[in-house]
Coordinates of C-alpha atoms and ligand atoms in Angstrom, one line a residue:
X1 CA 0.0 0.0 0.0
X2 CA 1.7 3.1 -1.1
X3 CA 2.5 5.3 1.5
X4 CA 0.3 8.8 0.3
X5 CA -2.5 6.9 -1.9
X6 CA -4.4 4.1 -1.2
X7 CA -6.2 2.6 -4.0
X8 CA -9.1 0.6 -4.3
X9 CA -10.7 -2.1 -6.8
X10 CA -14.5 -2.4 -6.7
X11 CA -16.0 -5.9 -7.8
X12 CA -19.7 -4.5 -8.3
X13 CA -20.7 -0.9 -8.9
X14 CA -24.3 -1.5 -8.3
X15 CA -26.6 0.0 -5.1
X16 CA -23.7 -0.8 -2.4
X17 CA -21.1 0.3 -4.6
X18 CA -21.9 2.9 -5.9
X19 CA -22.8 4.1 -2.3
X20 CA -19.3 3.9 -1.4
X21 CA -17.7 6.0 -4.6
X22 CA -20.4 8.8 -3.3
X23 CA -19.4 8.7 -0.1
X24 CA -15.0 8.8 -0.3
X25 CA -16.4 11.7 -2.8
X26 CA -18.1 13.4 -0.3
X27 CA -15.4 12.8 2.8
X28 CA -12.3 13.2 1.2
X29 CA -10.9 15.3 3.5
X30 CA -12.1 13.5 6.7
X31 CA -11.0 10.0 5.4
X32 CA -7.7 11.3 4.6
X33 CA -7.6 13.0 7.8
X34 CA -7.8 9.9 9.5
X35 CA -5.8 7.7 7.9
X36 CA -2.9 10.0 6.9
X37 CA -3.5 9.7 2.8
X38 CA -5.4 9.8 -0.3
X39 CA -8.2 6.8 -0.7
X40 CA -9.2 6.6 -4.4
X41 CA -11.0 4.2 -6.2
X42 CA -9.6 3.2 -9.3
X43 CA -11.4 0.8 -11.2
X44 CA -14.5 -1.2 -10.5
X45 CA -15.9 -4.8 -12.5
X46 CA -18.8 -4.4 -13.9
X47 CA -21.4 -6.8 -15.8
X48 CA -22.2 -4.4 -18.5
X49 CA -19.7 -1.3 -18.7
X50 CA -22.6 0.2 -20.7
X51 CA -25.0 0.5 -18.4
X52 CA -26.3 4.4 -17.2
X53 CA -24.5 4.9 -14.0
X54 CA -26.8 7.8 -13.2
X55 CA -25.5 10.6 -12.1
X56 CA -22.8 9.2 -9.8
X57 CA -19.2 11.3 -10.3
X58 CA -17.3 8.4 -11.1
X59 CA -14.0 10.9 -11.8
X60 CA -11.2 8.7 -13.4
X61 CA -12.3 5.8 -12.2
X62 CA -12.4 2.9 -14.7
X63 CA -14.8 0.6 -15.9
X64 CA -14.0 -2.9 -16.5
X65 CA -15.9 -6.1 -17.3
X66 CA -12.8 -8.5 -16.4
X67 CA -12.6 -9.2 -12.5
X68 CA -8.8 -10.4 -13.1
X69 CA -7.8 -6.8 -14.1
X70 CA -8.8 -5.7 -10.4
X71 CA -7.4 -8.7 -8.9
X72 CA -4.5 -8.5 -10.5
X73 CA -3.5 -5.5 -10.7
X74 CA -0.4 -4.4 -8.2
X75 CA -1.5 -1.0 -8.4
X76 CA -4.9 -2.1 -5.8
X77 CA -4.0 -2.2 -2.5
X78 CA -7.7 -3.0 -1.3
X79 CA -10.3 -5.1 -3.0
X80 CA -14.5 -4.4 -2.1
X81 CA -16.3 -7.0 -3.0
X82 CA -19.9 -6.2 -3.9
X83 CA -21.3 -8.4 -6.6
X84 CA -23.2 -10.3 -4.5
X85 CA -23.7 -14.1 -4.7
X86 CA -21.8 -16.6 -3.5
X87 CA -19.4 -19.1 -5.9
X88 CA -17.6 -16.4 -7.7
X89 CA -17.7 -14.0 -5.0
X90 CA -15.8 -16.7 -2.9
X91 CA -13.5 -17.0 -5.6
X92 CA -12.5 -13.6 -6.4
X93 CA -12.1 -13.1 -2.4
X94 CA -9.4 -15.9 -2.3
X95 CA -7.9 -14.6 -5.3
X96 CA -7.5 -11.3 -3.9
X97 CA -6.3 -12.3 -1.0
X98 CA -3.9 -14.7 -2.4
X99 CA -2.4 -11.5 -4.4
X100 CA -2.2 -9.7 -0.6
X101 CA -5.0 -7.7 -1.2
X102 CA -7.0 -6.4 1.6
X103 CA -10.2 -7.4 1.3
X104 CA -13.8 -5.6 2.9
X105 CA -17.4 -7.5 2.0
X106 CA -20.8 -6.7 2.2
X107 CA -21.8 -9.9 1.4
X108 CA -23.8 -11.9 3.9
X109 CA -24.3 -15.0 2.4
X110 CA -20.7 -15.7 1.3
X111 CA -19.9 -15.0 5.0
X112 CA -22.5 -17.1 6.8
X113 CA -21.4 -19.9 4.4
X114 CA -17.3 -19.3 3.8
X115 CA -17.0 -16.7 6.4
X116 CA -14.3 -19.3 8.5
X117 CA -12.3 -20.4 5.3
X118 CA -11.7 -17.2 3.9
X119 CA -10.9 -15.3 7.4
X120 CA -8.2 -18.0 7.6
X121 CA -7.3 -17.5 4.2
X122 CA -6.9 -14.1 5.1
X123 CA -4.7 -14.4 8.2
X124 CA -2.2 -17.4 6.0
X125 CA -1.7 -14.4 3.8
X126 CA -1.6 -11.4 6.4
X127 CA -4.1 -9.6 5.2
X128 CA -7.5 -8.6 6.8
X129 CA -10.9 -9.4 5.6
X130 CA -13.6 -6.9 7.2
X131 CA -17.5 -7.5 6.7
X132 CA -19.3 -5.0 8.7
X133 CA -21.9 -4.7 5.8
X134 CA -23.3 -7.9 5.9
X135 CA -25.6 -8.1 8.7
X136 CA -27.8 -5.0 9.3
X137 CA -26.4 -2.7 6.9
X138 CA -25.8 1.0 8.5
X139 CA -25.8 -0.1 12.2
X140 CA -22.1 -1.0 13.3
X141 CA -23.2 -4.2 15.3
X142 CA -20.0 -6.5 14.5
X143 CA -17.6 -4.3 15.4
X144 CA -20.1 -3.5 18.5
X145 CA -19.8 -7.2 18.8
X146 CA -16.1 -7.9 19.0
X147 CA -14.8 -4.4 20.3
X148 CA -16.9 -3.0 22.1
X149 CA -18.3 -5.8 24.1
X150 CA -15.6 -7.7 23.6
X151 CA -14.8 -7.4 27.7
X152 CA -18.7 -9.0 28.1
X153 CA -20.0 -12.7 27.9
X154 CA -22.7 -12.2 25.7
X155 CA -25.4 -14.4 26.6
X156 CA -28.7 -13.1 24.3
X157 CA -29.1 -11.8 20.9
X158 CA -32.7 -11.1 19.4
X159 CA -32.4 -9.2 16.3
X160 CA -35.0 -7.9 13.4
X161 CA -32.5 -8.1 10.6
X162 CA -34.6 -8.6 7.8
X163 CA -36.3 -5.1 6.6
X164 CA -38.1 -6.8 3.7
X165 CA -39.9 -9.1 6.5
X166 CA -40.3 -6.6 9.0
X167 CA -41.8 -4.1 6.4
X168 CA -44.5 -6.6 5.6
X169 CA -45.3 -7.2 9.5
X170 CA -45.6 -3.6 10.3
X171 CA -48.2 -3.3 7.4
X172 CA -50.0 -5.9 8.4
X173 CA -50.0 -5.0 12.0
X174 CA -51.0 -1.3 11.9
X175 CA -53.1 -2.0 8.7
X176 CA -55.1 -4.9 9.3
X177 CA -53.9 -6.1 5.8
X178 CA -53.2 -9.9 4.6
X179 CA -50.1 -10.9 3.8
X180 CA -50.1 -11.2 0.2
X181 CA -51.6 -7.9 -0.3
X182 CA -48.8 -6.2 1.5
X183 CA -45.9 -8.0 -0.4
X184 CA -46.9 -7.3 -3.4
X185 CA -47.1 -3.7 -2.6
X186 CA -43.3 -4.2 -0.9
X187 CA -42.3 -5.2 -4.4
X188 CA -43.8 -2.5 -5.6
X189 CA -41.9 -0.1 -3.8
X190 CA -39.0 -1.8 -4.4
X191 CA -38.7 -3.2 -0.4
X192 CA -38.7 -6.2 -1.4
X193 CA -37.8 -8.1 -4.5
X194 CA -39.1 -10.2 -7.3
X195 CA -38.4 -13.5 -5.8
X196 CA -38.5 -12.5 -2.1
X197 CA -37.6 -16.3 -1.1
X198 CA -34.8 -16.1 0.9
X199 CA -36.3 -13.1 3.0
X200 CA -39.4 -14.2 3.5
X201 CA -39.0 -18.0 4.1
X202 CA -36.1 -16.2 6.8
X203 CA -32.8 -18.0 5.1
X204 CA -31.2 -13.8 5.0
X205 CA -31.9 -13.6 8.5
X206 CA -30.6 -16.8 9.4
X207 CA -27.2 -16.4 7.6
X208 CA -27.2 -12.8 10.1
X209 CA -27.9 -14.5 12.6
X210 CA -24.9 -17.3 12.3
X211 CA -22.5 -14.4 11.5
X212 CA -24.0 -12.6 14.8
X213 CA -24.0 -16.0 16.9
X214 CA -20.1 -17.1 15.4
X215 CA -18.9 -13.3 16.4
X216 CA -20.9 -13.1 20.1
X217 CA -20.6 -16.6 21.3
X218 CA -17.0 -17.2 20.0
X219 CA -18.2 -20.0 18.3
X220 CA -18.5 -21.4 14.3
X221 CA -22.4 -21.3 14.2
X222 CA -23.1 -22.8 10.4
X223 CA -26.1 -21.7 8.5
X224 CA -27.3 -25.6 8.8
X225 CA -27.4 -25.2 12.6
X226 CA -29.4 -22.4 12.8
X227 CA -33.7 -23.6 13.4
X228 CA -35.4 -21.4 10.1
X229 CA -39.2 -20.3 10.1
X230 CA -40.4 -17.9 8.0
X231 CA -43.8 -15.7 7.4
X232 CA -45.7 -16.7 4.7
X233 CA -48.4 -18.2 7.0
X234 CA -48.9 -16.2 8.8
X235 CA -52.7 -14.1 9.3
X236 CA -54.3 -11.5 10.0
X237 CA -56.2 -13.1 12.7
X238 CA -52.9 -14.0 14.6
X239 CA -52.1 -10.6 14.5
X240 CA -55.4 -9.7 15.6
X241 CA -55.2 -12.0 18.5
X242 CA -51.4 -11.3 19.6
X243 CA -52.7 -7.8 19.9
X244 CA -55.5 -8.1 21.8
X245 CA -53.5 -10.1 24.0
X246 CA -51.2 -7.1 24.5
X247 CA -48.4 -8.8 22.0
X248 CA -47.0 -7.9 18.4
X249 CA -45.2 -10.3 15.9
X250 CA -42.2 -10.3 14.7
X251 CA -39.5 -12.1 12.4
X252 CA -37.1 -12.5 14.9
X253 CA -33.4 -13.8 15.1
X254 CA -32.9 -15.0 18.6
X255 CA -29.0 -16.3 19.3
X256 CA -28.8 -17.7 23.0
X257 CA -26.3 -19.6 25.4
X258 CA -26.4 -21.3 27.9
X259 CA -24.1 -19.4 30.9
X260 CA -23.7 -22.8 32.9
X261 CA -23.5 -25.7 30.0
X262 CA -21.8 -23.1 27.1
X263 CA -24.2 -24.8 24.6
X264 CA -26.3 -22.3 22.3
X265 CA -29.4 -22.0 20.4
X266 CA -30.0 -20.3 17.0
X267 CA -33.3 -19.7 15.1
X268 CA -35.4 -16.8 13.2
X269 CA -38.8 -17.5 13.6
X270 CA -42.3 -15.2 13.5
X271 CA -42.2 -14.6 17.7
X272 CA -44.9 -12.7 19.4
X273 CA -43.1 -10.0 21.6
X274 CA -44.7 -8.0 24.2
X275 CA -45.9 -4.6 22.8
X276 CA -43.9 -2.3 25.2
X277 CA -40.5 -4.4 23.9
X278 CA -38.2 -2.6 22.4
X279 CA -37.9 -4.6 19.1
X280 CA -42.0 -4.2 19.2
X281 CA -40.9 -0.8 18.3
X282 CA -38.9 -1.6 15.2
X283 CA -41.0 -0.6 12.6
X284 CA -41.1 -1.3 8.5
X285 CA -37.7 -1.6 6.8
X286 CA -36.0 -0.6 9.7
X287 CA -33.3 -3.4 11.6
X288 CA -32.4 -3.7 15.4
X289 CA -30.3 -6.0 17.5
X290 CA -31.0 -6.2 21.2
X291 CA -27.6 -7.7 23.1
X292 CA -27.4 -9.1 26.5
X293 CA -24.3 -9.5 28.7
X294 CA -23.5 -10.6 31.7
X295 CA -21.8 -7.2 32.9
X296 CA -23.8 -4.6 30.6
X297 CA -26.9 -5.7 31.2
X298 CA -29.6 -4.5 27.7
X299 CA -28.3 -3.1 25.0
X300 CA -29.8 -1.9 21.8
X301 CA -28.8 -1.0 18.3
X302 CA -31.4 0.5 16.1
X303 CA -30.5 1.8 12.6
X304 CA -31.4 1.6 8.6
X305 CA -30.4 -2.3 7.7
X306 CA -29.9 -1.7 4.0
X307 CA -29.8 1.7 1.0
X308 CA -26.8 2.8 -1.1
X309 CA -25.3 5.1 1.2
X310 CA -26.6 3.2 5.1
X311 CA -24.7 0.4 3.9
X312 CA -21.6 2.0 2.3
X313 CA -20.8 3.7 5.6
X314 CA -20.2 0.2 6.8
X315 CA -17.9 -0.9 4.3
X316 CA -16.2 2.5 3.8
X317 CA -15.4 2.5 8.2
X318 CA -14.2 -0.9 7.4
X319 CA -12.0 0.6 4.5
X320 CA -10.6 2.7 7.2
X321 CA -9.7 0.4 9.2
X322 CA -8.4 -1.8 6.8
X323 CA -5.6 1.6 5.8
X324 CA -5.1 2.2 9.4
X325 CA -4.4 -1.6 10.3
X326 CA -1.9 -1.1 6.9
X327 CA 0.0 1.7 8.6
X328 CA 0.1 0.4 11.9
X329 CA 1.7 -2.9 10.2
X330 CA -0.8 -4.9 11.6
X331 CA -2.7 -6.4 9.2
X332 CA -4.2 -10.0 8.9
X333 CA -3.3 -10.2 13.2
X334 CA -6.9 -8.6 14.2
X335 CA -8.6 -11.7 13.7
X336 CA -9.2 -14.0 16.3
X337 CA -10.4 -17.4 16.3
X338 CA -13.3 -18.9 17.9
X339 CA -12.9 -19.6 21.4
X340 CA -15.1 -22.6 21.5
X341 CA -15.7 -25.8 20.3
X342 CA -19.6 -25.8 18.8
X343 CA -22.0 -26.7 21.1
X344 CA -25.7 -27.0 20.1
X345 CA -28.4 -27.1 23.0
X346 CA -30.6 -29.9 22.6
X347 CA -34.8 -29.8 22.2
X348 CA -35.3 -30.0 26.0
X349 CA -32.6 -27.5 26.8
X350 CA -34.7 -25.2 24.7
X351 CA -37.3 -23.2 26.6
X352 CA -40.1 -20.7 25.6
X353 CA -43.4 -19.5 26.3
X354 CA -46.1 -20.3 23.0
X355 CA -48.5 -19.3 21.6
X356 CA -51.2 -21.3 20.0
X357 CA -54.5 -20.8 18.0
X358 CA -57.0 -23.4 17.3
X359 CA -60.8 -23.9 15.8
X360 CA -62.4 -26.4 18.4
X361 CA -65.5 -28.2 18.5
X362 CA -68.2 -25.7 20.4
X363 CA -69.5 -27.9 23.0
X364 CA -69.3 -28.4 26.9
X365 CA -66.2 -30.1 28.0
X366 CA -64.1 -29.6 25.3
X367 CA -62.6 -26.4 27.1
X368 CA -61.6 -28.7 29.9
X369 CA -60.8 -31.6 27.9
X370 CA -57.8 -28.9 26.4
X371 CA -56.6 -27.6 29.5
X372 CA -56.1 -31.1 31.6
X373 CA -54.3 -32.4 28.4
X374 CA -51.9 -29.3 29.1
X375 CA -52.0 -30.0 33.0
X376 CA -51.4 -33.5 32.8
X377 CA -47.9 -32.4 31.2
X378 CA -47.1 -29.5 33.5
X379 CA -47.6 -26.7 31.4
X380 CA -49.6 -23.7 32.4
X381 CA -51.2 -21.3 31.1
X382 CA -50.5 -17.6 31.3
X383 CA -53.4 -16.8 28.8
X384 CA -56.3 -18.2 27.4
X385 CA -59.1 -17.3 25.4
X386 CA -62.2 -18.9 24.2
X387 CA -64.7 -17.3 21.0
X388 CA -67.2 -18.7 19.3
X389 CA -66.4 -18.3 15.3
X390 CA -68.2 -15.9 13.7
X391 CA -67.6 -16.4 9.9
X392 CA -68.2 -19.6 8.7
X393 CA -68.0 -21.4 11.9
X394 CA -71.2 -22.9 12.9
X395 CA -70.7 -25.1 15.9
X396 CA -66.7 -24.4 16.6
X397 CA -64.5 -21.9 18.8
X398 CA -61.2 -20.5 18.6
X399 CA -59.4 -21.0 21.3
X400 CA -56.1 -18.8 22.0
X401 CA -53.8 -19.2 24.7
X402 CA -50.4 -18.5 25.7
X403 CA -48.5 -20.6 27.7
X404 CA -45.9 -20.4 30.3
X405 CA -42.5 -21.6 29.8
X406 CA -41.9 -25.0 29.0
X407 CA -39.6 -27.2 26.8
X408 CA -39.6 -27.5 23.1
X409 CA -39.8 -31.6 23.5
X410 CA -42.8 -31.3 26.0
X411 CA -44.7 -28.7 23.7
X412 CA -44.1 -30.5 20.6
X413 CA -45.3 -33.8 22.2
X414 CA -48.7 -32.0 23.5
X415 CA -48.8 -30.2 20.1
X416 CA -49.2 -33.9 18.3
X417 CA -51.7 -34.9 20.7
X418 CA -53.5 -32.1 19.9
X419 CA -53.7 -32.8 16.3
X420 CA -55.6 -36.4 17.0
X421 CA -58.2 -35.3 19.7
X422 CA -61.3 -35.3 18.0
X423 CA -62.9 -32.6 19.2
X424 CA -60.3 -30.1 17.6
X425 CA -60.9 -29.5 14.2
X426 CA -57.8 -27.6 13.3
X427 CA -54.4 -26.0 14.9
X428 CA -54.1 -22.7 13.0
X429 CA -51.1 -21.5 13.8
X430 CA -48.1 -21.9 17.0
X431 CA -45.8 -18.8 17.4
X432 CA -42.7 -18.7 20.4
X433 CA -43.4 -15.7 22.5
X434 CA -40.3 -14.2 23.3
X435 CA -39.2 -10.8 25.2
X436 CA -40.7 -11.2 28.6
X437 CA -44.4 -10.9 29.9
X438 CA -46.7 -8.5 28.3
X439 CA -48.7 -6.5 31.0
Ligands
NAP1 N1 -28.4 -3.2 -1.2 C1 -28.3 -3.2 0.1 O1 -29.0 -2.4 0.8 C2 -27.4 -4.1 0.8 C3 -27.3 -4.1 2.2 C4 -26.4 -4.9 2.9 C5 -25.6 -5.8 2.1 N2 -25.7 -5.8 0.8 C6 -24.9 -6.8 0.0 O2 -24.0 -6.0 -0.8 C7 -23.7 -6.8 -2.0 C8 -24.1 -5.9 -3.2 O3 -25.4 -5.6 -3.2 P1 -26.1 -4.5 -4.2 O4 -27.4 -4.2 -3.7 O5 -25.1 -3.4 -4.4 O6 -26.2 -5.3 -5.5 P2 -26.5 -4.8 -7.0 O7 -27.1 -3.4 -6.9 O8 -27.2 -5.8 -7.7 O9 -25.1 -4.5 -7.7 C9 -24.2 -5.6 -8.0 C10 -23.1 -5.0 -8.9 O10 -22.2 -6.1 -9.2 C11 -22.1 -6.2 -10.6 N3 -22.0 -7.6 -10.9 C12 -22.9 -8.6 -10.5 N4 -22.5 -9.8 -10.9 C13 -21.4 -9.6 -11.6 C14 -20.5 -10.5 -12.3 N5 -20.7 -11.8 -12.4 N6 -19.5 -9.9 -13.0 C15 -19.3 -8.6 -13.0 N7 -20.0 -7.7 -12.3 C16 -21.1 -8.2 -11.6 C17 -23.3 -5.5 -11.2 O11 -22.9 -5.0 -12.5 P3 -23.9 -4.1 -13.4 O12 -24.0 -2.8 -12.6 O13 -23.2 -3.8 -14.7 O14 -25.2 -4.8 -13.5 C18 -23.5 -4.4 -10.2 O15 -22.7 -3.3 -10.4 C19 -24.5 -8.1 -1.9 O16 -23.7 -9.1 -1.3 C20 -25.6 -7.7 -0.9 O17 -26.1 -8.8 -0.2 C21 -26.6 -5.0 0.1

């Protein structure tokens, strides 16, 4: 890296990218101010080099189609990686970093998936490899995560780190409105995209969360180990009912370990949170991460989890401290390896509170016939509710109850021997309630 310039090779000049050649634009002076030189980008791979660029100030930089002539060139001292996808992402990573090329990501996928590989690949090679970006865009959580709590044993993580998904469950909980009707509008709008999939089945906020759970637990948490839900089926009578009951739902990434046993938890799952909870207050595209230690007790970090210029602060700070880790002569050593063996709780060390919604035969007994099924395996009930149906329902009830806290083994047992009594004609839906009691 040359002592007075540093320059930089962009793979992808699309949303991200081009969010980060507006924003060294704009902060010249303060970037060069704090790390003691010039940063310029100097060339950027493209798909089509003929594509309207809008009305971005791209100065000299150069367009090029070819990812070799950024990774190869000995002029680039740092290499940003914003294509997106995985395979040839991965590739052109340990390429670059096989040329000792610093490398900063956005990319959450490659992470969650090759995040371990290529950070080793990185330190073989003394280089750093910085990803700030990829989970929750703007809001600086990973380096909150291993700097600034770095003296804490993290015990909880619940996050909402999926705008797309918490868009649609903010229209549907202030509007009343089903959930197809809302994501097609988020498409419209551009929230969310044409094949939303892998937000709203929950797979992007279960590669977050395994990056969040690797970084706070000290531990490699693969994507395969984290327990995905997402929230297509959900209705608007569960949000009707969560909110009469004084709850809200939410797509929610909840990371936990065990303080005695070490072993942890992962999963992103539609929760019901109480409706004074923080995260209850996370609205539309908006992200949050609530963290838990042992010595700081709550904390909370709220922010914009995606847009051109939220997310290039991310990877421009990590930019920054890729230049200043240059000139200190400390690159590649920042890094540091999990502390712990993986160690995965198990289905009775797992413990919530639920939420469950069913039509019912509506007859004497059968009210009692539910509740002594729940007795007879020791869970109680912290709510219940009984209606008679109105639409369509001749002769059933909905019954709605949350329960106290019991085991996932004991719930899902009771749950199958729900399905066979005869007089319940259907299970409509089963949430986790997470957060604490609603009042
Ligand atoms: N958008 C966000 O708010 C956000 C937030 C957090 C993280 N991220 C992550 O940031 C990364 C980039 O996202 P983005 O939204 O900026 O994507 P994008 O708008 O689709 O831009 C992708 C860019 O990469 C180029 N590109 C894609 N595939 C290529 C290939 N095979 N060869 C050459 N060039 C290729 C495209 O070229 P053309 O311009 O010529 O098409 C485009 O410039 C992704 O990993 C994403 O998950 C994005």
């Amino acid at each position: 890296m040359g002592q007075n310039e540093v320059k930089v090779g962009l793979l992808g000049l699309g949303t991200v990218g081009t969010g980060v050649v507006q924003l060294l634009n704009e902060h010249v002076q303060k970037i060069e101010h704090q790390v003691g030189g010039a940063v310029r980008v100097t060339k950027a791979l493209v798909a089509d080099k003929t594509k309207d660029r809008g009305d971005i100030d791209l100065n000299d930089l150069e367009l090029t189609e070819s990812a070799a002539e950024v990774i190869n060139d000995t002029e680039i001292d740092v290499v940003i990686e914003l294509i997106g996808g995985v395979e040839e992402a991965r590739q052109l990573i340990s390429d670059a970093l096989a040329n000792k090329k610093q490398v900063v990501t956005a990319n959450k996928d490659l992470i969650a998936m090759y995040g371990a590989e290529l950070l080793e690949k990185a330190a073989e090679n003394s280089c750093d490899l910085f990803y700030e970006a990829s989970v929750a865009g703007g809001i600086p959580i990973i380096r909150s995560l291993t700097e600034g709590l770095s003296a804490d044993q993290i015990t909880k993580m619940m996050g909402i780190v999926n705008g797309t998904t918490n868009y649609i469950l903010t229209k549907m909980n202030d509007e009343g409105r089903s959930y197809d009707d809302v994501l097609q509008e988020a498409k419209d709008l551009g929230f969310a995209e044409s094949d939303p999939t892998a937000d709203v089945e929950g797979l992007d906020a279960a590669r977050k969360m395994a990056i969040l759970a690797t970084l706070g637990f000290s531990m490699n948490v693969d994507l395969e180990d984290v327990d995905v839900r997402g929230i297509t089926t959900i209705s608007a009578e569960d949000m009707d009912y969560s909110e009469q009951l004084g709850y809200t739902i939410k797509l929610i990434g909840l990371a936990e370990r065990d303080t005695e046993t070490g072993k942890v938890d992962v999963s992103v799952q539609p929760a019901l949170l109480p409706a004074d909870h923080q995260l209850a207050a996370v609205k539309n595209e908006y992200n949050a991460v609530y963290v838990y230690g042992e010595a700081v007790g709550e904390t909370m970090f709220y922010g914009p989890g995606a847009g051109s210029l939220p997310t290039a602060t991310a990877v421009v700070s990590d930019l920054i401290t890729v230049v200043k880790n240059n000139n200190l002569g400390v690159s590649g050593r920042s890094m540091v390896p999990p502390q712990f063996e993986k160690s995965l709780k198990s289905d009775e060390d797992i413990r919530s509170k639920y939420f469950l919604r069913m039509h019912v035969k509506d007859e004497t007994g059968v009210f009692d016939e539910i509740t002594s099924l729940f007795s007879k395996h020791d869970i109680s009930f912290e709510k219940i509710l009984q209606v008679p149906l109105a639409k369509n329902g001749a002769g059933k009830a909905e019954v709605v109850m949350i329960t106290h806290e019991t085991s996932r083994t004991s719930y899902e047992v009771i749950y199958e021997k729900l399905k066979s009594m005869e007089s319940i004609h259907e299970l409509e839906s089963s949430y986790r309630v997470e957060g604490g009691t609603s009042e």
